[in-house]
Amino acid sequence: MKKFASITVISDRRNWMNEFLPAWLLKLKPLVEDIIWVHEVRDMTGGDIAFYLGCGEIVPPAILSLYERNLVVHASDLPKGKGWSPLAWQILEGKSDIPVSLFEAAERVDSGPIYLKRTLSFRGTELIDEMRRELARATFEMCGEFLDRYPGIVAEAVPQEGEATFYPKRTPADSRLNPDLSIRDQFALMRVADNERYPCYFELDGDTFVVKVEKKKVT
């Protein structure tokens, strides 16, 4: 197994991936002499591999050139589903099988060749925290497989083919419920709402009400 001198991981400061990253970074220690975790592209200084996990910044070519490989994990069947929050948008579309792609970062966003793909399968009752946990698990498995098979895996990269589609950035308004529709009709929206940052809400008779959905813990 190849020993790496330096691996950098970048995630946005408030990204949900930050909850899961410390445990994974500990597992990397036997493989890497120096592990660097940053939240700003401007703090990236170069090394063997850079993982962009929950990074919303557009990375300039000058930064990409500082690393042997720049890797991104995106929860869609690229080139379909480029852009923002692909997991949430696909759940809202009624999908239960969510593809996850590990690919090389390129100057054009979400356009680089693909190294690995996985599929997450959900029953339809998982809330966002459960879905994120599964996505984090798949993300780390794919990143680990890439490292295990590097550098040979580079030759297996597959160019993206087909028509690209794009998801917009989600806003608080995307969590708005319709008080005249049933819970069942809007359950997909409740599933993907972040209770802390972007909770569901509805407006009724001039007032706004926040709705937070949690699973009852089995005792």
PDB file of C-alpha atoms in Angstrom:
ATOM      1  CA  MET A   1       0.000   0.000   0.000  1.00  0.00           C
ATOM      2  CA  LYS A   2       1.321   3.421  -0.959  1.00  0.00           C
ATOM      3  CA  LYS A   3       2.381   5.733   1.865  1.00  0.00           C
ATOM      4  CA  PHE A   4       1.359   9.337   1.317  1.00  0.00           C
ATOM      5  CA  ALA A   5       3.413  12.303   2.452  1.00  0.00           C
ATOM      6  CA  SER A   6       0.513  14.729   2.632  1.00  0.00           C
ATOM      7  CA  ILE A   7      -3.271  14.589   2.219  1.00  0.00           C
ATOM      8  CA  THR A   8      -5.479  17.656   2.453  1.00  0.00           C
ATOM      9  CA  VAL A   9      -9.202  17.599   3.210  1.00  0.00           C
ATOM     10  CA  ILE A  10     -11.273  20.711   2.673  1.00  0.00           C
ATOM     11  CA  SER A  11     -14.846  21.214   3.834  1.00  0.00           C
ATOM     12  CA  ASP A  12     -16.888  24.368   4.321  1.00  0.00           C
ATOM     13  CA  ARG A  13     -16.836  25.608   7.898  1.00  0.00           C
ATOM     14  CA  ARG A  14     -20.546  24.909   8.474  1.00  0.00           C
ATOM     15  CA  ASN A  15     -20.910  21.827   6.303  1.00  0.00           C
ATOM     16  CA  TRP A  16     -22.614  18.780   7.801  1.00  0.00           C
ATOM     17  CA  MET A  17     -19.651  16.576   6.796  1.00  0.00           C
ATOM     18  CA  ASN A  18     -17.596  18.137   9.591  1.00  0.00           C
ATOM     19  CA  GLU A  19     -19.428  15.945  12.119  1.00  0.00           C
ATOM     20  CA  PHE A  20     -18.066  12.791  10.491  1.00  0.00           C
ATOM     21  CA  LEU A  21     -14.632  13.865   9.266  1.00  0.00           C
ATOM     22  CA  PRO A  22     -12.563  13.643  12.498  1.00  0.00           C
ATOM     23  CA  ALA A  23     -13.144   9.889  12.914  1.00  0.00           C
ATOM     24  CA  TRP A  24     -12.199   9.242   9.286  1.00  0.00           C
ATOM     25  CA  LEU A  25      -9.078  11.390   9.489  1.00  0.00           C
ATOM     26  CA  LEU A  26      -7.907   9.315  12.454  1.00  0.00           C
ATOM     27  CA  LYS A  27      -8.226   6.178  10.332  1.00  0.00           C
ATOM     28  CA  LEU A  28      -6.017   7.768   7.665  1.00  0.00           C
ATOM     29  CA  LYS A  29      -3.090   8.306  10.035  1.00  0.00           C
ATOM     30  CA  PRO A  30      -1.340   4.984   9.298  1.00  0.00           C
ATOM     31  CA  LEU A  31      -1.319   5.878   5.584  1.00  0.00           C
ATOM     32  CA  VAL A  32      -0.305   9.525   5.743  1.00  0.00           C
ATOM     33  CA  GLU A  33       2.591  11.405   7.289  1.00  0.00           C
ATOM     34  CA  ASP A  34       0.780  14.743   7.321  1.00  0.00           C
ATOM     35  CA  ILE A  35      -3.017  15.216   7.296  1.00  0.00           C
ATOM     36  CA  ILE A  36      -4.264  18.757   6.753  1.00  0.00           C
ATOM     37  CA  TRP A  37      -7.910  19.755   7.287  1.00  0.00           C
ATOM     38  CA  VAL A  38      -8.908  23.243   6.176  1.00  0.00           C
ATOM     39  CA  HIS A  39     -12.135  25.179   5.573  1.00  0.00           C
ATOM     40  CA  GLU A  40     -10.901  27.770   3.073  1.00  0.00           C
ATOM     41  CA  VAL A  41      -9.394  27.172  -0.376  1.00  0.00           C
ATOM     42  CA  ARG A  42      -6.904  29.964   0.295  1.00  0.00           C
ATOM     43  CA  ASP A  43      -5.374  27.835   3.068  1.00  0.00           C
ATOM     44  CA  MET A  44      -4.485  24.958   0.728  1.00  0.00           C
ATOM     45  CA  THR A  45      -0.716  24.679   0.287  1.00  0.00           C
ATOM     46  CA  GLY A  46      -0.211  21.519  -1.790  1.00  0.00           C
ATOM     47  CA  GLY A  47       0.536  17.836  -1.331  1.00  0.00           C
ATOM     48  CA  ASP A  48      -0.198  14.398  -2.748  1.00  0.00           C
ATOM     49  CA  ILE A  49      -4.004  14.252  -2.659  1.00  0.00           C
ATOM     50  CA  ALA A  50      -6.742  16.800  -1.943  1.00  0.00           C
ATOM     51  CA  PHE A  51     -10.246  15.660  -1.020  1.00  0.00           C
ATOM     52  CA  TYR A  52     -13.039  18.208  -1.470  1.00  0.00           C
ATOM     53  CA  LEU A  53     -15.770  16.921   0.851  1.00  0.00           C
ATOM     54  CA  GLY A  54     -18.526  19.448   1.388  1.00  0.00           C
ATOM     55  CA  CYS A  55     -16.624  22.280  -0.264  1.00  0.00           C
ATOM     56  CA  GLY A  56     -18.818  24.822  -2.041  1.00  0.00           C
ATOM     57  CA  GLU A  57     -16.006  27.074  -3.237  1.00  0.00           C
ATOM     58  CA  ILE A  58     -14.916  27.067  -6.871  1.00  0.00           C
ATOM     59  CA  VAL A  59     -11.271  26.015  -6.814  1.00  0.00           C
ATOM     60  CA  PRO A  60      -8.968  27.864  -9.244  1.00  0.00           C
ATOM     61  CA  PRO A  61      -6.537  25.950 -11.477  1.00  0.00           C
ATOM     62  CA  ALA A  62      -3.610  27.377  -9.535  1.00  0.00           C
ATOM     63  CA  ILE A  63      -4.755  25.509  -6.424  1.00  0.00           C
ATOM     64  CA  LEU A  64      -5.577  22.300  -8.288  1.00  0.00           C
ATOM     65  CA  SER A  65      -2.075  22.261  -9.724  1.00  0.00           C
ATOM     66  CA  LEU A  66      -0.578  22.035  -6.218  1.00  0.00           C
ATOM     67  CA  TYR A  67      -1.750  18.421  -5.856  1.00  0.00           C
ATOM     68  CA  GLU A  68      -1.186  15.160  -7.719  1.00  0.00           C
ATOM     69  CA  ARG A  69      -4.927  14.449  -7.557  1.00  0.00           C
ATOM     70  CA  ASN A  70      -7.958  16.517  -6.590  1.00  0.00           C
ATOM     71  CA  LEU A  71     -10.949  14.384  -5.668  1.00  0.00           C
ATOM     72  CA  VAL A  72     -14.607  15.259  -5.174  1.00  0.00           C
ATOM     73  CA  VAL A  73     -17.521  13.092  -4.013  1.00  0.00           C
ATOM     74  CA  HIS A  74     -20.927  14.078  -5.359  1.00  0.00           C
ATOM     75  CA  ALA A  75     -24.249  12.351  -4.707  1.00  0.00           C
ATOM     76  CA  SER A  76     -25.539  12.031  -8.263  1.00  0.00           C
ATOM     77  CA  ASP A  77     -25.058  10.053 -11.458  1.00  0.00           C
ATOM     78  CA  LEU A  78     -22.803  12.589 -13.133  1.00  0.00           C
ATOM     79  CA  PRO A  79     -23.132  14.393 -15.462  1.00  0.00           C
ATOM     80  CA  LYS A  80     -26.752  14.380 -14.271  1.00  0.00           C
ATOM     81  CA  GLY A  81     -27.376  16.270 -11.056  1.00  0.00           C
ATOM     82  CA  LYS A  82     -24.452  18.663 -10.956  1.00  0.00           C
ATOM     83  CA  GLY A  83     -24.702  21.614  -8.613  1.00  0.00           C
ATOM     84  CA  TRP A  84     -26.051  21.943  -5.103  1.00  0.00           C
ATOM     85  CA  SER A  85     -27.643  19.510  -2.610  1.00  0.00           C
ATOM     86  CA  PRO A  86     -28.125  16.634  -5.059  1.00  0.00           C
ATOM     87  CA  LEU A  87     -29.208  14.220  -2.317  1.00  0.00           C
ATOM     88  CA  ALA A  88     -32.065  16.461  -1.173  1.00  0.00           C
ATOM     89  CA  TRP A  89     -33.255  17.279  -4.683  1.00  0.00           C
ATOM     90  CA  GLN A  90     -33.351  13.615  -5.713  1.00  0.00           C
ATOM     91  CA  ILE A  91     -35.329  12.629  -2.604  1.00  0.00           C
ATOM     92  CA  LEU A  92     -37.811  15.379  -3.485  1.00  0.00           C
ATOM     93  CA  GLU A  93     -38.056  13.872  -6.974  1.00  0.00           C
ATOM     94  CA  GLY A  94     -39.209  10.633  -5.361  1.00  0.00           C
ATOM     95  CA  LYS A  95     -35.994   8.660  -5.837  1.00  0.00           C
ATOM     96  CA  SER A  96     -34.898   6.041  -3.332  1.00  0.00           C
ATOM     97  CA  ASP A  97     -31.671   4.912  -5.047  1.00  0.00           C
ATOM     98  CA  ILE A  98     -29.076   7.684  -4.971  1.00  0.00           C
ATOM     99  CA  PRO A  99     -25.854   7.322  -7.027  1.00  0.00           C
ATOM    100  CA  VAL A 100     -22.619   8.637  -5.524  1.00  0.00           C
ATOM    101  CA  SER A 101     -19.629   9.511  -7.751  1.00  0.00           C
ATOM    102  CA  LEU A 102     -15.969  10.040  -6.875  1.00  0.00           C
ATOM    103  CA  PHE A 103     -14.296  12.054  -9.600  1.00  0.00           C
ATOM    104  CA  GLU A 104     -11.347  14.270 -10.438  1.00  0.00           C
ATOM    105  CA  ALA A 105     -11.884  17.974  -9.871  1.00  0.00           C
ATOM    106  CA  ALA A 106     -11.482  20.055 -13.023  1.00  0.00           C
ATOM    107  CA  GLU A 107     -11.584  23.719 -13.948  1.00  0.00           C
ATOM    108  CA  ARG A 108     -15.237  23.328 -14.975  1.00  0.00           C
ATOM    109  CA  VAL A 109     -17.341  22.478 -11.929  1.00  0.00           C
ATOM    110  CA  ASP A 110     -18.327  18.803 -11.541  1.00  0.00           C
ATOM    111  CA  SER A 111     -16.924  17.898 -14.961  1.00  0.00           C
ATOM    112  CA  GLY A 112     -13.867  15.714 -14.314  1.00  0.00           C
ATOM    113  CA  PRO A 113     -13.501  11.985 -15.070  1.00  0.00           C
ATOM    114  CA  ILE A 114     -15.098   9.491 -12.692  1.00  0.00           C
ATOM    115  CA  TYR A 115     -13.101   6.894 -10.749  1.00  0.00           C
ATOM    116  CA  LEU A 116     -15.741   5.179  -8.621  1.00  0.00           C
ATOM    117  CA  LYS A 117     -19.508   4.981  -8.241  1.00  0.00           C
ATOM    118  CA  ARG A 118     -21.765   3.627  -5.513  1.00  0.00           C
ATOM    119  CA  THR A 119     -25.524   3.584  -4.979  1.00  0.00           C
ATOM    120  CA  LEU A 120     -27.280   4.368  -1.708  1.00  0.00           C
ATOM    121  CA  SER A 121     -30.701   2.753  -1.292  1.00  0.00           C
ATOM    122  CA  PHE A 122     -33.258   4.217   1.102  1.00  0.00           C
ATOM    123  CA  ARG A 123     -36.569   2.797   2.306  1.00  0.00           C
ATOM    124  CA  GLY A 124     -38.352   6.144   2.207  1.00  0.00           C
ATOM    125  CA  THR A 125     -38.620   6.889   5.917  1.00  0.00           C
ATOM    126  CA  GLU A 126     -35.046   8.008   6.649  1.00  0.00           C
ATOM    127  CA  LEU A 127     -34.646  11.612   7.773  1.00  0.00           C
ATOM    128  CA  ILE A 128     -31.799  13.856   6.630  1.00  0.00           C
ATOM    129  CA  ASP A 129     -29.450  12.934   9.496  1.00  0.00           C
ATOM    130  CA  GLU A 130     -29.742   9.232   8.634  1.00  0.00           C
ATOM    131  CA  MET A 131     -29.241   9.881   4.923  1.00  0.00           C
ATOM    132  CA  ARG A 132     -26.215  12.054   5.601  1.00  0.00           C
ATOM    133  CA  ARG A 133     -24.708   9.348   7.771  1.00  0.00           C
ATOM    134  CA  GLU A 134     -25.028   6.851   4.938  1.00  0.00           C
ATOM    135  CA  LEU A 135     -23.612   9.322   2.438  1.00  0.00           C
ATOM    136  CA  ALA A 136     -20.645  10.008   4.713  1.00  0.00           C
ATOM    137  CA  ARG A 137     -20.019   6.273   5.067  1.00  0.00           C
ATOM    138  CA  ALA A 138     -20.080   5.769   1.295  1.00  0.00           C
ATOM    139  CA  THR A 139     -17.881   8.822   0.801  1.00  0.00           C
ATOM    140  CA  PHE A 140     -15.159   7.554   3.114  1.00  0.00           C
ATOM    141  CA  GLU A 141     -15.311   4.044   1.657  1.00  0.00           C
ATOM    142  CA  MET A 142     -14.788   5.434  -1.843  1.00  0.00           C
ATOM    143  CA  CYS A 143     -11.976   7.740  -0.749  1.00  0.00           C
ATOM    144  CA  GLY A 144     -10.327   4.835   1.052  1.00  0.00           C
ATOM    145  CA  GLU A 145     -10.625   2.582  -1.990  1.00  0.00           C
ATOM    146  CA  PHE A 146      -9.063   5.268  -4.167  1.00  0.00           C
ATOM    147  CA  LEU A 147      -6.103   5.547  -1.800  1.00  0.00           C
ATOM    148  CA  ASP A 148      -5.731   1.754  -1.602  1.00  0.00           C
ATOM    149  CA  ARG A 149      -5.668   1.417  -5.389  1.00  0.00           C
ATOM    150  CA  TYR A 150      -3.622   4.530  -6.165  1.00  0.00           C
ATOM    151  CA  PRO A 151      -1.903   5.171  -8.520  1.00  0.00           C
ATOM    152  CA  GLY A 152      -3.223   2.335 -10.689  1.00  0.00           C
ATOM    153  CA  ILE A 153      -6.822   3.485 -10.360  1.00  0.00           C
ATOM    154  CA  VAL A 154      -6.015   6.691 -12.248  1.00  0.00           C
ATOM    155  CA  ALA A 155      -5.862   4.725 -15.501  1.00  0.00           C
ATOM    156  CA  GLU A 156      -9.432   3.513 -14.890  1.00  0.00           C
ATOM    157  CA  ALA A 157     -10.975   6.994 -14.950  1.00  0.00           C
ATOM    158  CA  VAL A 158     -14.081   7.214 -17.129  1.00  0.00           C
ATOM    159  CA  PRO A 159     -14.989  10.534 -18.823  1.00  0.00           C
ATOM    160  CA  GLN A 160     -18.417  11.914 -18.078  1.00  0.00           C
ATOM    161  CA  GLU A 161     -20.817  11.314 -20.958  1.00  0.00           C
ATOM    162  CA  GLY A 162     -24.328  12.450 -21.723  1.00  0.00           C
ATOM    163  CA  GLU A 163     -26.381  15.558 -21.139  1.00  0.00           C
ATOM    164  CA  ALA A 164     -25.622  17.468 -17.958  1.00  0.00           C
ATOM    165  CA  THR A 165     -28.329  18.652 -15.581  1.00  0.00           C
ATOM    166  CA  PHE A 166     -27.928  21.095 -12.703  1.00  0.00           C
ATOM    167  CA  TYR A 167     -29.539  21.533  -9.301  1.00  0.00           C
ATOM    168  CA  PRO A 168     -29.826  25.048  -7.819  1.00  0.00           C
ATOM    169  CA  LYS A 169     -28.707  26.003  -4.333  1.00  0.00           C
ATOM    170  CA  ARG A 170     -31.393  25.358  -1.735  1.00  0.00           C
ATOM    171  CA  THR A 171     -32.657  28.281   0.316  1.00  0.00           C
ATOM    172  CA  PRO A 172     -34.847  28.526   3.440  1.00  0.00           C
ATOM    173  CA  ALA A 173     -37.845  29.092   1.154  1.00  0.00           C
ATOM    174  CA  ASP A 174     -37.396  25.560  -0.201  1.00  0.00           C
ATOM    175  CA  SER A 175     -38.504  24.238   3.221  1.00  0.00           C
ATOM    176  CA  ARG A 176     -41.924  25.897   3.044  1.00  0.00           C
ATOM    177  CA  LEU A 177     -44.876  23.607   3.661  1.00  0.00           C
ATOM    178  CA  ASN A 178     -48.422  24.026   2.411  1.00  0.00           C
ATOM    179  CA  PRO A 179     -50.826  23.883   5.388  1.00  0.00           C
ATOM    180  CA  ASP A 180     -53.609  22.646   3.107  1.00  0.00           C
ATOM    181  CA  LEU A 181     -51.741  19.500   2.057  1.00  0.00           C
ATOM    182  CA  SER A 182     -51.349  16.319   4.088  1.00  0.00           C
ATOM    183  CA  ILE A 183     -48.237  15.213   5.943  1.00  0.00           C
ATOM    184  CA  ARG A 184     -47.912  12.275   3.558  1.00  0.00           C
ATOM    185  CA  ASP A 185     -48.017  14.602   0.559  1.00  0.00           C
ATOM    186  CA  GLN A 186     -45.135  16.654   1.992  1.00  0.00           C
ATOM    187  CA  PHE A 187     -43.165  14.013   3.828  1.00  0.00           C
ATOM    188  CA  ALA A 188     -40.311  14.049   1.310  1.00  0.00           C
ATOM    189  CA  LEU A 189     -39.804  17.741   2.043  1.00  0.00           C
ATOM    190  CA  MET A 190     -39.854  17.055   5.785  1.00  0.00           C
ATOM    191  CA  ARG A 191     -37.274  14.285   5.333  1.00  0.00           C
ATOM    192  CA  VAL A 192     -34.674  16.553   3.733  1.00  0.00           C
ATOM    193  CA  ALA A 193     -35.172  19.603   5.961  1.00  0.00           C
ATOM    194  CA  ASP A 194     -32.337  20.516   8.313  1.00  0.00           C
ATOM    195  CA  ASN A 195     -34.046  21.120  11.662  1.00  0.00           C
ATOM    196  CA  GLU A 196     -31.383  23.543  12.836  1.00  0.00           C
ATOM    197  CA  ARG A 197     -30.421  25.530   9.749  1.00  0.00           C
ATOM    198  CA  TYR A 198     -33.369  25.203   7.356  1.00  0.00           C
ATOM    199  CA  PRO A 199     -36.387  23.791   9.229  1.00  0.00           C
ATOM    200  CA  CYS A 200     -39.745  23.302   7.580  1.00  0.00           C
ATOM    201  CA  TYR A 201     -42.288  26.018   8.186  1.00  0.00           C
ATOM    202  CA  PHE A 202     -45.737  27.088   7.087  1.00  0.00           C
ATOM    203  CA  GLU A 203     -47.678  30.321   7.109  1.00  0.00           C
ATOM    204  CA  LEU A 204     -51.239  30.527   8.399  1.00  0.00           C
ATOM    205  CA  ASP A 205     -53.448  33.562   9.045  1.00  0.00           C
ATOM    206  CA  GLY A 206     -50.528  35.952   9.100  1.00  0.00           C
ATOM    207  CA  ASP A 207     -48.264  33.900  11.372  1.00  0.00           C
ATOM    208  CA  THR A 208     -45.320  31.632  10.557  1.00  0.00           C
ATOM    209  CA  PHE A 209     -44.923  28.271  12.296  1.00  0.00           C
ATOM    210  CA  VAL A 210     -41.778  26.119  12.343  1.00  0.00           C
ATOM    211  CA  VAL A 211     -42.121  22.349  12.019  1.00  0.00           C
ATOM    212  CA  LYS A 212     -39.337  20.013  13.103  1.00  0.00           C
ATOM    213  CA  VAL A 213     -39.623  16.273  12.462  1.00  0.00           C
ATOM    214  CA  GLU A 214     -37.642  13.744  14.481  1.00  0.00           C
ATOM    215  CA  LYS A 215     -37.870   9.979  14.719  1.00  0.00           C
ATOM    216  CA  LYS A 216     -39.030   8.555  18.020  1.00  0.00           C
ATOM    217  CA  LYS A 217     -36.188   6.641  19.611  1.00  0.00           C
ATOM    218  CA  VAL A 218     -36.878   2.984  20.216  1.00  0.00           C
ATOM    219  CA  THR A 219     -36.318   2.046  23.850  1.00  0.00           C
TER     220      THR A 219
END
